[in-house]
Short mmCIF file of C-alpha atoms in Angstrom, two decimals:
data_model
loop_
_atom_site.label_atom_id
_atom_site.label_comp_id
_atom_site.label_asym_id
_atom_site.label_seq_id
_atom_site.Cartn_x
_atom_site.Cartn_y
_atom_site.Cartn_z
CA MET A 1 0.33 0.31 0.36
CA PRO A 2 1.23 3.16 -1.09
CA LEU A 3 2.27 6.10 1.49
CA PHE A 4 2.77 9.77 2.48
CA ALA A 5 4.74 11.78 3.78
CA GLY A 6 4.25 15.01 5.24
CA ILE A 7 7.15 16.83 7.32
CA ASP A 8 6.24 20.28 9.36
CA LEU A 9 9.22 23.01 10.33
CA GLY A 10 7.47 24.23 12.97
CA THR A 11 8.60 27.06 15.46
CA SER A 12 10.07 24.44 18.37
CA SER A 13 10.14 21.56 16.47
CA LEU A 14 9.86 19.57 13.31
CA LYS A 15 7.16 17.00 12.90
CA VAL A 16 6.86 14.13 10.31
CA LEU A 17 3.23 12.13 9.95
CA VAL A 18 3.20 8.84 7.32
CA VAL A 19 -0.30 8.15 6.22
CA ASN A 20 -1.88 5.20 3.89
CA GLU A 21 -4.42 5.69 0.79
CA LEU A 22 -7.39 5.17 3.20
CA GLY A 23 -5.97 8.43 5.78
CA ASP A 24 -4.97 6.19 8.55
CA THR A 25 -1.67 7.11 10.32
CA ILE A 26 1.33 4.80 9.79
CA ALA A 27 3.67 6.88 11.59
CA VAL A 28 5.00 10.13 13.61
CA ALA A 29 7.49 11.43 14.55
CA ASN A 30 9.21 15.24 15.99
CA ARG A 31 11.84 16.13 17.20
CA GLN A 32 12.75 19.71 18.76
CA TYR A 33 14.90 22.41 18.54
CA LYS A 34 15.42 25.75 20.27
CA VAL A 35 15.03 29.38 19.32
CA ASN A 36 18.07 31.68 19.75
CA ILE A 37 17.20 34.63 21.92
CA GLU A 38 20.07 36.75 21.49
CA LYS A 39 18.50 39.76 23.08
CA ILE A 40 15.08 41.19 23.81
CA GLY A 41 13.17 41.56 19.99
CA TYR A 42 15.63 38.87 18.71
CA ALA A 43 14.67 35.59 17.14
CA GLU A 44 17.15 33.06 15.25
CA GLN A 45 17.62 29.78 15.04
CA ASP A 46 20.07 27.36 13.09
CA PRO A 47 19.23 25.87 9.89
CA LYS A 48 21.32 22.92 10.63
CA ASP A 49 19.16 21.99 13.82
CA TRP A 50 16.62 22.06 11.47
CA CYS A 51 18.16 19.89 9.26
CA ASN A 52 19.55 17.77 12.46
CA ALA A 53 15.70 17.21 13.71
CA LEU A 54 14.61 16.40 10.12
CA GLU A 55 16.99 13.17 9.37
CA ASP A 56 16.22 11.97 13.57
CA ALA A 57 12.77 12.28 12.78
CA LEU A 58 13.01 9.98 9.11
CA PHE A 59 15.23 7.40 10.86
CA ASP A 60 12.44 7.06 13.56
CA ILE A 61 9.64 6.85 10.79
CA SER A 62 11.48 4.00 9.35
CA LYS A 63 12.00 2.10 12.41
CA LYS A 64 7.90 2.34 12.44
CA CYS A 65 7.11 1.32 9.00
CA ASN A 66 8.19 0.05 5.75
CA ILE A 67 9.92 4.23 4.86
CA ASN A 68 10.80 2.46 1.02
CA GLU A 69 7.12 2.84 0.42
CA ILE A 70 6.41 6.56 0.64
CA ILE A 71 5.89 7.50 -2.91
CA SER A 72 5.77 11.08 -1.95
CA ILE A 73 6.60 14.27 0.73
CA GLY A 74 4.74 17.40 0.93
CA PHE A 75 6.31 20.44 3.19
CA SER A 76 4.88 22.75 5.69
CA GLY A 77 6.67 25.05 7.79
CA GLN A 78 7.01 28.06 9.73
CA MET A 79 6.27 31.58 8.02
CA HIS A 80 7.96 35.05 6.96
CA GLY A 81 11.85 34.05 8.12
CA LEU A 82 14.32 34.65 6.15
CA VAL A 83 17.38 32.05 5.26
CA PRO A 84 20.61 33.39 3.03
CA LEU A 85 22.57 31.41 1.34
CA ASP A 86 25.91 32.29 -0.79
CA GLU A 87 26.92 30.86 -4.27
CA LYS A 88 27.72 27.74 -2.69
CA GLY A 89 24.30 27.20 -1.40
CA ASP A 90 25.72 28.25 2.51
CA VAL A 91 23.85 29.30 4.93
CA ILE A 92 25.23 32.89 5.25
CA ARG A 93 24.32 33.82 9.50
CA PRO A 94 21.45 32.45 11.38
CA ALA A 95 17.88 32.18 10.29
CA ILE A 96 15.88 35.55 11.45
CA ILE A 97 12.21 34.00 12.00
CA TRP A 98 9.14 35.01 12.46
CA MET A 99 9.05 36.16 15.72
CA ASP A 100 12.14 38.42 15.56
CA GLN A 101 10.42 42.53 16.53
CA ARG A 102 14.51 44.10 15.53
CA THR A 103 12.56 45.89 12.48
CA LYS A 104 10.09 48.26 13.70
CA GLN A 105 12.31 51.52 11.56
CA GLU A 106 12.38 48.99 8.84
CA CYS A 107 8.79 48.02 8.82
CA LEU A 108 8.04 51.94 9.18
CA PHE A 109 9.50 52.05 5.68
CA ILE A 110 8.63 49.84 3.93
CA GLN A 111 5.06 50.60 5.02
CA LYS A 112 6.04 54.45 3.26
CA ILE A 113 7.22 53.34 0.29
CA ALA A 114 3.72 51.16 -0.60
CA ARG A 115 1.46 54.08 0.17
CA VAL A 116 3.61 56.51 -1.65
CA ASN A 117 3.75 53.86 -4.40
CA ASP A 118 0.43 52.17 -4.60
CA LEU A 119 1.87 48.51 -3.62
CA TYR A 120 -1.06 47.38 -1.39
CA GLN A 121 -2.98 47.17 -4.62
CA GLU A 122 -0.48 44.39 -5.06
CA LEU A 123 0.68 43.25 -1.47
CA LEU A 124 -2.63 43.22 -0.12
CA ASN A 125 -0.64 42.99 3.08
CA LYS A 126 1.78 45.42 5.04
CA PRO A 127 4.68 44.63 5.87
CA ALA A 128 5.19 43.82 9.71
CA ALA A 129 7.86 42.51 12.24
CA GLY A 130 9.52 39.14 11.78
CA MET A 131 8.24 39.23 8.06
CA LEU A 132 11.32 38.35 5.12
CA VAL A 133 11.64 41.48 3.50
CA CYS A 134 11.57 43.47 6.56
CA SER A 135 14.40 41.03 8.01
CA LEU A 136 16.23 41.56 4.58
CA LEU A 137 15.97 45.02 5.21
CA TRP A 138 17.51 45.22 8.16
CA MET A 139 20.33 42.73 7.13
CA LYS A 140 21.88 45.28 4.61
CA GLU A 141 21.20 48.30 6.08
CA ASN A 142 22.96 46.47 10.01
CA GLU A 143 25.31 43.54 8.00
CA LYS A 144 26.27 44.70 4.91
CA GLU A 145 29.25 42.79 4.32
CA ASN A 146 26.84 39.52 4.78
CA PHE A 147 24.13 40.90 2.72
CA ASP A 148 26.19 41.45 -0.05
CA LYS A 149 27.20 37.63 -0.09
CA ILE A 150 23.73 36.53 -0.75
CA ASN A 151 22.94 34.60 -3.94
CA LYS A 152 19.42 33.25 -2.81
CA VAL A 153 17.45 34.10 -0.14
CA ILE A 154 14.84 31.65 0.50
CA SER A 155 12.17 30.82 3.77
CA PRO A 156 12.73 27.91 6.08
CA LYS A 157 10.35 25.06 4.99
CA ASP A 158 12.22 25.88 1.37
CA TYR A 159 15.39 25.17 3.42
CA ILE A 160 14.89 21.92 4.90
CA ARG A 161 13.18 20.93 1.38
CA TYR A 162 16.60 22.31 -0.30
CA TYR A 163 18.96 20.34 1.77
CA LEU A 164 16.96 17.41 0.28
CA THR A 165 17.33 18.58 -3.58
CA GLY A 166 19.64 21.10 -3.84
CA GLU A 167 16.88 23.27 -4.92
CA THR A 168 16.19 26.70 -3.97
CA LEU A 169 12.74 27.39 -4.77
CA ALA A 170 9.63 28.93 -3.12
CA ASP A 171 6.33 28.40 -3.58
CA GLU A 172 3.46 30.86 -3.45
CA THR A 173 1.62 30.86 -0.08
CA ASP A 174 5.60 31.50 1.43
CA ALA A 175 5.87 33.54 -1.49
CA SER A 176 3.06 35.98 -0.70
CA ALA A 177 4.11 36.04 2.78
CA THR A 178 7.42 37.38 2.64
CA LEU A 179 6.00 40.72 1.64
CA CYS A 180 8.02 41.14 -1.15
CA TYR A 181 5.47 38.78 -3.57
CA SER A 182 2.23 40.27 -5.56
CA ILE A 183 -0.39 38.30 -4.43
CA LYS A 184 -2.99 39.49 -6.81
CA ASP A 185 -0.46 38.24 -9.83
CA ARG A 186 1.85 35.89 -8.31
CA VAL A 187 4.79 36.97 -9.16
CA TRP A 188 7.10 38.52 -7.24
CA SER A 189 6.80 42.58 -6.73
CA GLU A 190 10.25 44.08 -9.04
CA THR A 191 8.94 47.67 -7.98
CA LEU A 192 9.31 46.76 -4.47
CA LEU A 193 12.32 44.64 -5.19
CA ASP A 194 13.76 48.03 -7.29
CA LEU A 195 12.87 50.52 -4.43
CA LEU A 196 14.79 48.82 -1.62
CA GLU A 197 17.66 48.28 -4.36
CA PHE A 198 17.13 44.74 -3.80
CA PRO A 199 19.42 42.08 -6.32
CA LYS A 200 16.04 40.21 -8.44
CA LYS A 201 18.53 37.80 -8.75
CA ILE A 202 18.07 36.87 -5.19
CA MET A 203 14.82 35.73 -4.78
CA PRO A 204 13.76 32.00 -5.83
CA LYS A 205 11.83 30.44 -8.30
CA VAL A 206 7.96 30.60 -7.45
CA ILE A 207 6.42 27.00 -7.73
CA ARG A 208 2.88 26.18 -7.36
CA PRO A 209 2.56 23.92 -3.40
CA TYR A 210 1.72 20.48 -5.12
CA GLU A 211 4.55 21.04 -7.80
CA ASN A 212 7.78 19.06 -8.35
CA ALA A 213 10.21 20.62 -6.23
CA GLY A 214 13.30 18.56 -7.40
CA ASN A 215 14.74 15.06 -7.17
CA LEU A 216 16.41 13.54 -3.15
CA LYS A 217 19.62 14.23 -3.50
CA LYS A 218 21.31 10.04 -3.82
CA GLU A 219 23.11 9.88 -0.93
CA LEU A 220 20.72 10.53 1.44
CA ALA A 221 17.99 8.19 -0.25
CA ASP A 222 20.74 5.76 0.75
CA LYS A 223 21.25 7.63 4.39
CA LEU A 224 17.64 8.15 4.88
CA LYS A 225 16.88 4.49 3.33
CA LEU A 226 14.24 6.48 0.89
CA LYS A 227 13.60 6.04 -2.73
CA GLN A 228 15.34 7.91 -4.77
CA ASN A 229 12.82 8.99 -6.92
CA VAL A 230 10.21 10.08 -4.19
CA TYR A 231 8.06 12.75 -5.75
CA ILE A 232 8.71 16.08 -3.46
CA ALA A 233 6.52 18.36 -3.49
CA ALA A 234 7.10 21.92 -3.02
CA GLY A 235 4.63 22.28 0.08
CA GLY A 236 2.99 24.99 1.85
CA GLY A 237 3.57 27.99 4.83
CA ASP A 238 2.11 26.30 7.86
CA SER A 239 -0.80 27.58 7.93
CA ALA A 240 -1.76 27.38 4.36
CA MET A 241 -1.15 23.51 5.14
CA GLN A 242 -3.28 23.27 8.56
CA LEU A 243 -6.07 24.97 6.54
CA LEU A 244 -5.48 22.22 4.35
CA GLY A 245 -5.18 19.51 6.50
CA ASN A 246 -8.23 20.37 7.95
CA GLY A 247 -9.82 19.83 4.62
CA ILE A 248 -10.52 23.65 3.83
CA ILE A 249 -10.80 24.14 0.33
CA ASP A 250 -14.49 26.09 0.49
CA GLU A 251 -15.50 29.55 2.23
CA TYR A 252 -17.15 30.46 5.21
CA ILE A 253 -15.55 27.20 7.54
CA PHE A 254 -12.55 28.21 10.00
CA THR A 255 -10.00 26.87 11.17
CA CYS A 256 -9.06 27.82 14.30
CA ASN A 257 -5.51 27.03 15.22
CA ILE A 258 -3.33 27.10 18.44
CA GLY A 259 0.28 25.84 17.93
CA THR A 260 3.36 28.39 19.08
CA ALA A 261 1.26 31.36 17.56
CA SER A 262 -2.38 30.93 17.04
CA GLN A 263 -4.50 32.00 13.77
CA LEU A 264 -7.98 31.53 12.57
CA ALA A 265 -8.27 30.90 9.06
CA THR A 266 -10.54 30.50 5.71
CA ALA A 267 -10.36 30.43 2.07
CA LEU A 268 -11.51 32.42 -0.35
CA LYS A 269 -12.69 32.76 -3.83
CA LYS A 270 -11.23 35.73 -4.21
CA PRO A 271 -8.48 38.30 -2.70
CA ILE A 272 -10.07 40.63 -0.27
CA VAL A 273 -7.94 43.13 1.63
CA ASP A 274 -9.02 44.14 5.09
CA LYS A 275 -9.00 47.93 4.81
CA ASN A 276 -6.67 48.38 8.13
CA MET A 277 -4.60 45.87 7.22
CA VAL A 278 -5.09 43.68 10.63
CA LEU A 279 -5.55 40.49 8.95
CA GLN A 280 -3.65 39.04 6.30
CA THR A 281 -4.70 37.36 3.25
CA TRP A 282 -2.12 34.96 1.34
CA CYS A 283 -2.09 32.84 -1.71
CA TYR A 284 -3.67 28.91 -1.33
CA VAL A 285 -3.02 25.83 -3.37
CA GLU A 286 -4.23 26.08 -6.61
CA LYS A 287 -4.42 29.57 -9.19
CA ASP A 288 -8.19 30.63 -8.10
CA LEU A 289 -7.72 29.95 -4.19
CA TRP A 290 -6.18 32.55 -1.78
CA TYR A 291 -6.98 32.77 2.06
CA MET A 292 -7.36 35.15 4.66
CA GLN A 293 -6.14 34.36 8.32
CA SER A 294 -5.40 35.83 11.51
CA GLY A 295 -2.02 36.10 11.96
CA THR A 296 -1.79 36.27 15.88
CA LEU A 297 1.86 35.88 17.19
CA ASN A 298 0.86 34.28 19.96
CA GLY A 299 -0.78 31.32 21.26
CA GLY A 300 0.54 27.76 23.00
CA ASN A 301 4.01 29.54 23.29
CA VAL A 302 2.48 31.49 26.18
CA LEU A 303 1.15 28.54 28.21
CA LYS A 304 5.04 27.04 26.87
CA TRP A 305 6.33 29.92 28.75
CA LEU A 306 3.93 29.69 32.17
CA LYS A 307 4.32 26.05 32.16
CA GLU A 308 8.63 26.13 32.26
CA ASN A 309 8.93 29.46 33.79
CA ILE A 310 6.29 29.86 36.64
CA LEU A 311 4.78 26.75 37.44
CA ASP A 312 6.19 23.60 37.85
CA ASN A 313 7.83 22.27 34.65
CA SER A 314 6.99 18.26 34.98
CA LEU A 315 3.22 19.18 33.93
CA SER A 316 2.65 17.76 30.43
CA TYR A 317 0.21 19.85 28.71
CA GLU A 318 -3.16 17.43 29.01
CA GLN A 319 -2.55 18.03 33.16
CA MET A 320 -2.92 21.65 32.20
CA ASP A 321 -5.63 21.58 30.48
CA LYS A 322 -6.99 19.54 33.29
CA LEU A 323 -6.17 22.02 36.16
CA SER A 324 -7.84 25.01 33.90
CA GLY A 325 -11.13 23.43 33.87
CA LEU A 326 -11.03 23.53 37.55
CA SER A 327 -11.22 26.92 38.05
CA LYS A 328 -14.13 28.98 37.29
CA VAL A 329 -14.92 30.13 33.34
CA GLY A 330 -13.12 34.10 33.31
CA SER A 331 -10.38 32.86 35.83
CA GLN A 332 -12.83 33.91 39.08
CA GLY A 333 -11.16 37.82 37.59
CA LEU A 334 -8.06 37.42 36.50
CA ILE A 335 -7.24 38.69 32.73
CA CYS A 336 -3.50 37.44 31.10
CA LEU A 337 -2.51 39.91 27.67
CA PRO A 338 -1.13 37.12 26.21
CA TYR A 339 1.68 39.11 24.25
CA LEU A 340 4.97 37.69 24.54
CA ALA A 341 5.96 38.63 21.38
CA GLY A 342 4.62 41.31 20.60
CA GLU A 343 1.65 41.51 18.73
CA ARG A 344 0.13 41.49 14.84
CA THR A 345 -3.91 40.65 15.15
CA PRO A 346 -6.07 42.19 16.08
CA PHE A 347 -3.68 44.97 17.52
CA VAL A 348 -0.74 45.74 15.13
CA ASN A 349 2.43 46.90 17.80
CA PRO A 350 5.32 45.09 18.21
CA SER A 351 5.80 46.83 21.18
CA ALA A 352 3.38 44.90 23.20
CA ARG A 353 4.19 43.31 26.48
CA ALA A 354 2.19 39.69 28.40
CA MET A 355 1.12 40.83 31.24
CA PHE A 356 -1.57 39.71 34.24
CA ILE A 357 -4.85 41.92 35.91
CA GLY A 358 -6.00 40.93 38.93
CA PHE A 359 -4.88 39.25 41.35
CA SER A 360 -5.85 38.76 45.02
CA MET A 361 -4.95 35.76 47.11
CA LYS A 362 -7.60 33.73 46.06
CA HIS A 363 -5.97 32.49 43.04
CA SER A 364 -4.26 29.62 42.09
CA LYS A 365 -1.86 28.18 39.63
CA ASN A 366 -5.55 26.80 38.21
CA ASP A 367 -6.79 30.05 37.77
CA MET A 368 -3.26 31.63 35.99
CA ILE A 369 -3.09 28.33 33.34
CA ARG A 370 -7.34 29.15 32.46
CA ALA A 371 -6.38 33.05 32.44
CA VAL A 372 -3.71 32.56 29.82
CA MET A 373 -6.20 30.57 27.82
CA GLU A 374 -8.90 33.36 27.78
CA GLY A 375 -6.53 35.15 26.66
CA ILE A 376 -5.49 33.63 23.70
CA ILE A 377 -9.18 32.83 22.51
CA TYR A 378 -9.90 36.94 23.12
CA ASN A 379 -7.13 37.99 21.01
CA LEU A 380 -9.28 35.76 18.62
CA LYS A 381 -12.53 36.49 19.25
CA LEU A 382 -11.42 39.99 18.30
CA SER A 383 -9.74 38.75 15.70
CA MET A 384 -13.38 36.64 13.88
CA GLU A 385 -15.26 40.38 14.60
CA ILE A 386 -12.96 41.75 11.89
CA PHE A 387 -13.77 39.34 9.74
CA LYS A 388 -17.29 39.59 10.84
CA GLU A 389 -16.87 43.72 9.94
CA MET A 390 -15.59 42.25 6.53
CA ASN A 391 -18.62 39.96 6.31
CA ILE A 392 -16.60 36.94 5.88
CA GLY A 393 -18.99 35.10 8.15
CA CYS A 394 -18.46 31.65 9.85
CA LYS A 395 -20.51 28.33 9.76
CA LYS A 396 -18.18 26.09 11.26
CA ILE A 397 -14.85 26.11 13.39
CA ILE A 398 -12.25 23.58 12.81
CA SER A 399 -9.80 23.83 15.89
CA SER A 400 -6.58 21.99 15.46
CA GLY A 401 -3.33 22.07 16.80
CA GLY A 402 -2.71 22.31 20.47
CA GLY A 403 -5.53 23.65 21.43
CA SER A 404 -7.72 20.79 19.84
CA ARG A 405 -6.49 18.36 22.23
CA GLY A 406 -7.44 19.56 25.58
CA VAL A 407 -11.51 19.27 26.94
CA THR A 408 -11.23 23.02 28.61
CA TRP A 409 -9.12 24.48 25.02
CA LYS A 410 -12.35 23.23 23.21
CA GLN A 411 -14.54 24.44 25.40
CA ILE A 412 -13.23 27.78 25.49
CA GLN A 413 -13.03 28.03 21.96
CA ALA A 414 -16.78 26.74 21.55
CA ASP A 415 -17.68 29.44 24.18
CA MET A 416 -16.04 32.50 23.31
CA LEU A 417 -16.46 32.07 19.72
CA ASN A 418 -19.76 30.50 19.80
CA LEU A 419 -19.94 28.44 17.71
CA PRO A 420 -19.53 24.90 17.31
CA VAL A 421 -16.03 22.86 17.74
CA TYR A 422 -14.88 20.18 15.09
CA THR A 423 -11.77 18.14 15.01
CA THR A 424 -10.36 16.09 12.79
CA ASN A 425 -8.92 12.34 12.63
CA VAL A 426 -5.86 13.17 12.28
CA SER A 427 -3.24 15.68 15.52
CA GLU A 428 -0.72 16.75 12.65
CA GLN A 429 -3.10 18.21 10.98
CA ALA A 430 0.30 20.82 8.67
CA CYS A 431 1.80 17.56 8.68
CA LEU A 432 -1.16 15.96 7.03
CA GLY A 433 -1.99 19.15 4.39
CA ALA A 434 1.82 18.82 2.97
CA ALA A 435 1.20 15.10 2.66
CA ILE A 436 -2.25 16.25 0.35
CA MET A 437 0.23 18.09 -1.94
CA GLY A 438 2.74 14.85 -2.19
CA ALA A 439 -0.25 12.82 -2.85
CA TYR A 440 -2.06 15.37 -5.12
CA GLY A 441 1.60 16.22 -7.39
CA LYS A 442 2.13 12.81 -7.73
CA GLY A 443 -1.20 11.98 -9.60
CA TYR A 444 -2.48 9.95 -6.85
CA PHE A 445 -5.64 11.94 -7.15
CA SER A 446 -7.36 13.44 -9.45
CA SER A 447 -8.06 16.83 -7.21
CA ILE A 448 -7.10 18.28 -4.33
CA LYS A 449 -11.15 17.89 -3.34
CA GLN A 450 -10.25 14.53 -3.72
CA ALA A 451 -7.87 13.68 -1.35
CA CYS A 452 -9.72 16.18 1.48
CA GLU A 453 -12.39 13.81 1.46
CA VAL A 454 -10.43 10.74 1.43
CA LEU A 455 -7.72 11.25 3.71
CA ILE A 456 -10.13 13.47 5.94
CA LYS A 457 -12.45 12.74 8.86
CA LEU A 458 -14.01 15.01 11.05
CA ASN A 459 -15.19 13.86 14.08
CA ASP A 460 -18.51 12.94 14.98
CA SER A 461 -18.69 15.19 18.67
CA PRO A 462 -18.26 18.98 18.26
CA VAL A 463 -17.88 20.72 21.62
CA TYR A 464 -20.69 23.16 21.48
CA PRO A 465 -21.09 26.37 23.36
CA ILE A 466 -22.89 26.62 26.73
CA LYS A 467 -25.07 29.73 26.61
CA GLU A 468 -24.31 30.83 29.84
CA ASN A 469 -20.35 30.76 29.38
CA ALA A 470 -21.27 32.15 25.66
CA GLU A 471 -22.81 35.83 27.65
CA TYR A 472 -19.91 35.97 30.29
CA TYR A 473 -17.12 36.11 27.32
CA GLU A 474 -18.96 38.48 24.83
CA GLU A 475 -19.79 40.67 27.65
CA ASN A 476 -15.96 40.49 29.15
CA VAL A 477 -14.45 40.66 25.73
CA ASN A 478 -14.45 44.33 25.55
CA LEU A 479 -12.94 44.41 29.32
CA PHE A 480 -10.02 42.94 28.29
CA LYS A 481 -9.96 45.08 24.86
CA LYS A 482 -10.04 48.23 27.64
CA VAL A 483 -7.05 46.20 29.31
CA TYR A 484 -5.02 46.91 26.16
CA GLU A 485 -6.18 50.21 24.97
CA THR A 486 -5.46 51.13 28.86
CA ASN A 487 -1.68 49.81 29.24
CA LYS A 488 -0.24 50.27 25.02
CA ASP A 489 1.06 53.68 25.59
CA ILE A 490 3.39 52.19 28.46
CA PHE A 491 4.19 49.21 26.24
CA PRO A 492 7.25 51.11 24.57
CA LYS A 493 8.69 52.46 27.91
CA LEU A 494 8.75 48.58 29.44
CA GLN A 495 11.60 48.31 25.78
CA ILE A 496 15.10 46.97 27.05
#
């Protein structure tokens, strides 16, 4: 029986999922790595760590299934990051990833250029800290010697695919998230590249997520025990693959993904621009599809921080979910602003900071955990209001990522968004989306829709909102927003 593999390069770990032609999970493996925080606001990773994680995870997979039966591999990965390569194909400096907030001035400069030159009709999005175009301008202004060495710039997941094939390529979903790509015309924005004095030659060729991205190197095929003729699909950005891995290719169905960051996302049949450019519109998996998301910078990273730095690090996330369920709705009046990484949606504010407000002697760790979870979903609730203002309705929510695994997590999502929350039969949806791109590109399915129908199944029992809880959150979301508004002018003064 043929097998399909999906590889997801996340912010904190790399995951590999192998499924069969019926959508059954055959094997899963993952390896973790760190984000290097050299100073406050910086976030970098060593691409060598990604490649080591990839090899180790594939070795694990080889122990769990016949890896030689894998006929296709697709990729998913953290978006926006910058990996600069020299003429030899070597990494010039550590990758600057999406969490990085050093480029505030560069962002303002590019935003001004885009506005003056009427480029937003191409970009459809506002450049923000952590996006490739801003990080590349920072390199040009602060590491000129390194900038001059650049032969190609690629996104993180494109680097691990390059490691396997030797081909420097981008796909349309990740290219659009660099913010130097015309989402309307699906080509690099030559006007913006010229205005920023970026050599056009450094931008890679762009292909569709399901298209062939090269051949597996023989030495790696032998080392990893894979067939050398395995089909390598380009894959896509993690939010696109997460959306696809939940089977969403039609409008009015949303995914609520809580991984390291968190997003609400839905498919579009035409590109739509948020007038305030708080939501993001990216290219999706086919030429006549786009998707819109709330690119919220904070999610499971806040719960991880709480676990590792404040509470007992030996607690599992399952235990934390159970403890949060012992707290009351509203965390007994404790509110958490979850902005450890600054924020992009619903508030564009790289200076935003996390905080708790409302502590009293009655509060416990249960309340702290729940307040963090509620803070993350309050943020998404405010994002959903922006979708509604644009007349983008939602009929169904499919929960994915770590937020789909906890009973309390799912109930808070249902109550806060006031919609039934569904889950799928696979826990690693971004990996599955990547695997679908490989299987479809290989020609195993006649359409992406058919692949989704065969490989993805919704679980039968959604979590429904509890009326009184939904009413509480509807009233108190304004208090959450007021806490942010009251403190937003203080945040820049806290910069180190």
